[in-house]
C-alpha cells in the first residue's frame, strides 16, 4: 500500500508525499532488521526532506539512520547521525527530538561500556522528558539507568531506579513492552545479587505481561530462558553453601 502511494505521489509530482512514503517504508525495514534496505530508503527520504526545507522530518530520518547503525554496532556512524539529528532538532526547537537523540547517545555509551557518560546522558534526558511531560520516556530513562548501574555493579542504585520506573509505568498499563522489559531487567539485577526468589518473581511477572500482549512471543522466550538459567543456578548456589 505504501509503495502504491509512493508511485501516485511521484505521478502527481508531490515530493513531500514521496519522501514520507520512503520514510515509512524505511522504518518498516528497520523494524524488520532489513538494514541495507532501511538505510537506502531513509537516506533518500532525508535528502528529499532536507531539500524541501522540512527540517523536522529530516531530523527524524537522521535519528532513524543512527538507530540502524547502532543496531549494526557501527557506533561511529550512529553517533554522527544522532548528533546531526540533535543539532537539527535544537535549531528548530524540537525538544522531544533533542531528548530522543540524547537517549540514543546514552545507549551507545552503555553499549561501549562508557558507563559514567551513559549515566550522565540518561539523567539529562530524564529531566528533558519530565519537562515536556513524556512520562513513559522518563520511565525508560530510569530503566536505562538501572541497566547501566547493574553493569557497574551498583546494585542498590539500580534497584532504586528500576523501582521508580515501575512506579511511573503503573499509570500506563497498556505499555506492555516497556513494562515487561523493565521487569525482566530488574530480574537480571536480582539474579546478579543472587536473590533468586525475587529474580523468579520478576521473570514470571515479565513473562505474564509479555504474554498478555499476544504478539511478543520472542520476549516471552527471553523470560523462559531466564527462568531456565535460574533453575540451573539454584542447585549450584545450594551446593556451594
Tab-separated table of C-alpha atoms in Angstrom, residues 3-237:
chain	number	residue	atom	x	y	z
A	3	UNK	CA	4.649	1.628	-2.364
A	4	UNK	CA	1.462	2.282	-4.337
A	5	UNK	CA	1.010	5.603	-2.566
A	6	UNK	CA	4.621	6.493	-3.351
A	7	UNK	CA	4.018	5.857	-7.079
A	8	UNK	CA	0.881	8.022	-7.027
A	9	UNK	CA	2.739	10.894	-5.328
A	10	UNK	CA	5.527	10.585	-7.925
A	11	UNK	CA	2.995	10.773	-10.759
A	12	UNK	CA	1.487	13.998	-9.442
A	13	UNK	CA	4.861	15.499	-8.501
A	14	UNK	CA	4.211	15.545	-4.745
A	15	UNK	CA	7.808	15.293	-3.464
A	16	UNK	CA	6.818	15.595	0.198
A	17	UNK	CA	4.410	12.675	-0.177
A	18	UNK	CA	7.136	10.589	-1.837
A	19	UNK	CA	9.569	11.405	0.988
A	20	UNK	CA	7.006	10.435	3.639
A	21	UNK	CA	6.412	7.094	1.907
A	22	UNK	CA	10.166	6.436	1.736
A	23	UNK	CA	10.477	7.299	5.430
A	24	UNK	CA	7.676	4.918	6.416
A	25	UNK	CA	8.995	2.108	4.226
A	26	UNK	CA	12.469	2.646	5.642
A	27	UNK	CA	11.205	2.451	9.202
A	28	UNK	CA	9.301	-0.754	8.397
A	29	UNK	CA	12.528	-2.259	7.028
A	30	UNK	CA	14.355	-1.011	10.159
A	31	UNK	CA	11.883	-2.809	12.439
A	32	UNK	CA	12.313	-5.955	10.308
A	33	UNK	CA	16.141	-5.744	10.618
A	34	UNK	CA	16.442	-5.313	6.846
A	35	UNK	CA	19.213	-2.800	7.388
A	36	UNK	CA	20.515	-2.218	3.842
A	37	UNK	CA	17.012	-1.515	2.525
A	38	UNK	CA	16.259	0.686	5.548
A	39	UNK	CA	19.412	2.771	5.086
A	40	UNK	CA	18.684	3.348	1.380
A	41	UNK	CA	15.029	4.316	1.898
A	42	UNK	CA	15.625	6.557	4.922
A	43	UNK	CA	18.672	8.244	3.331
A	44	UNK	CA	16.620	9.061	0.222
A	45	UNK	CA	13.794	10.403	2.388
A	46	UNK	CA	16.196	12.504	4.464
A	47	UNK	CA	17.678	14.146	1.348
A	48	UNK	CA	14.226	14.962	0.000
A	49	UNK	CA	13.051	16.438	3.311
A	50	UNK	CA	16.262	18.479	3.563
A	51	UNK	CA	15.867	19.778	0.012
A	52	UNK	CA	12.256	20.819	0.655
A	53	UNK	CA	13.190	22.541	3.935
A	54	UNK	CA	11.327	20.097	6.187
A	55	UNK	CA	13.930	20.013	8.967
A	56	UNK	CA	11.804	18.151	11.497
A	57	UNK	CA	11.283	15.098	9.315
A	58	UNK	CA	14.860	15.318	8.038
A	59	UNK	CA	15.997	15.158	11.683
A	60	UNK	CA	13.710	12.160	12.297
A	61	UNK	CA	15.335	10.384	9.341
A	62	UNK	CA	18.820	11.084	10.710
A	63	UNK	CA	17.700	9.644	14.066
A	64	UNK	CA	16.372	6.512	12.332
A	65	UNK	CA	19.641	6.099	10.427
A	66	UNK	CA	21.519	6.405	13.717
A	67	UNK	CA	19.361	3.650	15.182
A	68	UNK	CA	20.081	1.336	12.229
A	69	UNK	CA	23.827	1.904	12.588
A	70	UNK	CA	23.608	1.375	16.361
A	71	UNK	CA	21.854	-1.959	15.872
A	72	UNK	CA	24.677	-2.897	13.488
A	73	UNK	CA	27.187	-1.872	16.188
A	74	UNK	CA	28.585	0.778	13.835
A	75	UNK	CA	28.901	3.210	16.713
A	76	UNK	CA	30.902	5.970	14.980
A	77	UNK	CA	28.349	6.223	12.153
A	78	UNK	CA	25.485	6.007	14.652
A	79	UNK	CA	26.915	8.793	16.809
A	80	UNK	CA	27.472	11.007	13.762
A	81	UNK	CA	23.869	10.624	12.585
A	82	UNK	CA	22.337	11.102	16.034
A	83	UNK	CA	24.426	14.210	16.718
A	84	UNK	CA	23.348	15.677	13.368
A	85	UNK	CA	19.729	14.923	14.289
A	86	UNK	CA	20.238	16.544	17.698
A	87	UNK	CA	21.721	19.711	16.170
A	88	UNK	CA	18.881	19.988	13.678
A	89	UNK	CA	16.284	19.395	16.406
A	90	UNK	CA	17.859	22.126	18.545
A	91	UNK	CA	17.824	24.566	15.616
A	92	UNK	CA	14.053	24.215	15.180
A	93	UNK	CA	13.250	23.984	18.902
A	94	UNK	CA	12.108	20.342	18.686
A	95	UNK	CA	12.553	19.424	22.360
A	96	UNK	CA	11.269	15.859	22.078
A	97	UNK	CA	13.712	15.244	19.221
A	98	UNK	CA	16.640	16.533	21.291
A	99	UNK	CA	15.670	14.231	24.182
A	100	UNK	CA	15.282	11.239	21.834
A	101	UNK	CA	18.787	11.867	20.495
A	102	UNK	CA	20.335	12.131	23.957
A	103	UNK	CA	18.673	8.853	24.961
A	104	UNK	CA	20.202	7.015	21.988
A	105	UNK	CA	23.613	8.602	22.654
A	106	UNK	CA	23.314	7.256	26.206
A	107	UNK	CA	22.559	3.757	24.905
A	108	UNK	CA	25.568	3.989	22.556
A	109	UNK	CA	27.756	4.928	25.536
A	110	UNK	CA	26.349	1.999	27.527
A	111	UNK	CA	26.936	-0.415	24.627
A	112	UNK	CA	30.564	0.757	24.518
A	113	UNK	CA	30.972	0.352	28.328
A	114	UNK	CA	31.297	4.124	28.797
A	115	UNK	CA	29.092	3.829	31.855
A	116	UNK	CA	29.747	7.190	33.538
A	117	UNK	CA	28.949	9.012	30.287
A	118	UNK	CA	25.822	6.877	29.869
A	119	UNK	CA	24.611	7.777	33.369
A	120	UNK	CA	25.088	11.490	32.626
A	121	UNK	CA	23.199	11.159	29.322
A	122	UNK	CA	20.262	9.250	30.804
A	123	UNK	CA	19.992	11.606	33.795
A	124	UNK	CA	19.978	14.641	31.491
A	125	UNK	CA	17.462	13.017	29.143
A	126	UNK	CA	15.169	12.042	32.013
A	127	UNK	CA	14.903	15.714	33.053
A	128	UNK	CA	14.159	16.795	29.476
A	129	UNK	CA	11.366	14.224	29.122
A	130	UNK	CA	9.992	15.272	32.516
A	131	UNK	CA	9.846	18.897	31.353
A	132	UNK	CA	7.783	18.034	28.250
A	133	UNK	CA	5.513	15.559	30.050
A	134	UNK	CA	6.612	12.346	28.319
A	135	UNK	CA	6.295	10.147	31.386
A	136	UNK	CA	6.752	6.764	29.674
A	137	UNK	CA	10.071	8.041	28.326
A	138	UNK	CA	11.009	9.228	31.828
A	139	UNK	CA	10.420	5.641	32.978
A	140	UNK	CA	12.553	4.346	30.091
A	141	UNK	CA	15.393	6.617	31.203
A	142	UNK	CA	15.140	5.177	34.723
A	143	UNK	CA	15.202	1.680	33.215
A	144	UNK	CA	18.297	2.532	31.165
A	145	UNK	CA	19.925	3.960	34.284
A	146	UNK	CA	19.091	0.708	36.091
A	147	UNK	CA	20.732	-1.350	33.361
A	148	UNK	CA	23.828	0.870	33.453
A	149	UNK	CA	24.135	0.777	37.259
A	150	UNK	CA	23.747	-3.010	37.142
A	151	UNK	CA	26.615	-3.285	34.661
A	152	UNK	CA	28.698	-1.121	37.004
A	153	UNK	CA	27.845	-3.370	39.955
A	154	UNK	CA	25.988	-0.520	41.701
A	155	UNK	CA	23.094	-2.739	42.677
A	156	UNK	CA	21.339	-0.513	45.222
A	157	UNK	CA	21.252	2.420	42.796
A	158	UNK	CA	19.933	0.062	40.120
A	159	UNK	CA	17.159	-1.177	42.431
A	160	UNK	CA	16.147	2.383	43.207
A	161	UNK	CA	15.747	3.486	39.582
A	162	UNK	CA	14.069	0.248	38.414
A	163	UNK	CA	11.544	0.766	41.219
A	164	UNK	CA	10.959	4.372	40.093
A	165	UNK	CA	10.428	3.195	36.513
A	166	UNK	CA	7.823	0.598	37.505
A	167	UNK	CA	6.024	3.094	39.741
A	168	UNK	CA	5.652	5.507	36.808
A	169	UNK	CA	4.583	2.747	34.426
A	170	UNK	CA	1.689	1.753	36.716
A	171	UNK	CA	-0.130	4.716	35.202
A	172	UNK	CA	0.314	3.280	31.693
A	173	UNK	CA	-0.855	-0.362	31.805
A	174	UNK	CA	-1.007	-0.535	28.011
A	175	UNK	CA	2.781	-0.099	27.724
A	176	UNK	CA	3.293	-3.847	27.988
A	177	UNK	CA	6.552	-3.978	26.025
A	178	UNK	CA	8.204	-1.347	28.241
A	179	UNK	CA	6.781	-2.764	31.481
A	180	UNK	CA	7.850	-6.292	30.525
A	181	UNK	CA	11.414	-5.310	29.715
A	182	UNK	CA	11.720	-3.254	32.904
A	183	UNK	CA	10.585	-6.257	34.960
A	184	UNK	CA	12.921	-8.598	33.073
A	185	UNK	CA	15.932	-6.311	33.529
A	186	UNK	CA	15.002	-5.931	37.210
A	187	UNK	CA	15.019	-9.733	37.383
A	188	UNK	CA	18.509	-9.861	35.855
A	189	UNK	CA	19.623	-7.493	38.617
A	190	UNK	CA	18.257	-9.751	41.362
A	191	UNK	CA	19.908	-12.730	39.655
A	192	UNK	CA	23.270	-10.938	39.817
A	193	UNK	CA	22.585	-10.213	43.501
A	194	UNK	CA	21.824	-13.937	43.975
A	195	UNK	CA	18.347	-13.076	45.260
A	196	UNK	CA	16.817	-15.931	43.300
A	197	UNK	CA	13.365	-15.695	44.881
A	198	UNK	CA	12.917	-12.081	43.781
A	199	UNK	CA	14.538	-12.797	40.390
A	200	UNK	CA	11.966	-15.546	39.762
A	201	UNK	CA	9.140	-13.234	40.765
A	202	UNK	CA	10.259	-10.548	38.319
A	203	UNK	CA	10.871	-13.036	35.478
A	204	UNK	CA	7.395	-14.518	35.928
A	205	UNK	CA	5.768	-11.083	36.099
A	206	UNK	CA	7.619	-10.054	32.915
A	207	UNK	CA	6.565	-13.263	31.155
A	208	UNK	CA	2.915	-12.720	32.090
A	209	UNK	CA	2.988	-9.110	30.872
A	210	UNK	CA	4.571	-10.051	27.535
A	211	UNK	CA	2.200	-12.995	27.150
A	212	UNK	CA	-0.857	-10.806	27.745
A	213	UNK	CA	0.154	-8.633	24.779
A	214	UNK	CA	-0.327	-11.534	22.376
A	215	UNK	CA	2.387	-10.541	19.891
A	216	UNK	CA	5.554	-10.635	21.983
A	217	UNK	CA	6.497	-14.299	21.666
A	218	UNK	CA	10.211	-13.528	21.347
A	219	UNK	CA	10.123	-11.613	24.624
A	220	UNK	CA	8.200	-14.456	26.338
A	221	UNK	CA	11.040	-16.750	25.227
A	222	UNK	CA	13.591	-14.414	26.841
A	223	UNK	CA	11.721	-14.836	30.128
A	224	UNK	CA	11.592	-18.627	29.734
A	225	UNK	CA	15.350	-18.692	29.108
A	226	UNK	CA	15.961	-16.540	32.185
A	227	UNK	CA	13.831	-18.888	34.305
A	228	UNK	CA	15.704	-21.924	32.945
A	229	UNK	CA	19.041	-20.273	33.787
A	230	UNK	CA	17.690	-19.561	37.260
A	231	UNK	CA	16.770	-23.232	37.743
A	232	UNK	CA	20.316	-24.191	36.748
A	233	UNK	CA	21.886	-21.651	39.089
A	234	UNK	CA	19.903	-22.559	42.225
A	235	UNK	CA	21.367	-26.073	42.697
A	236	UNK	CA	24.881	-24.653	42.164
A	237	UNK	CA	24.220	-21.963	44.756
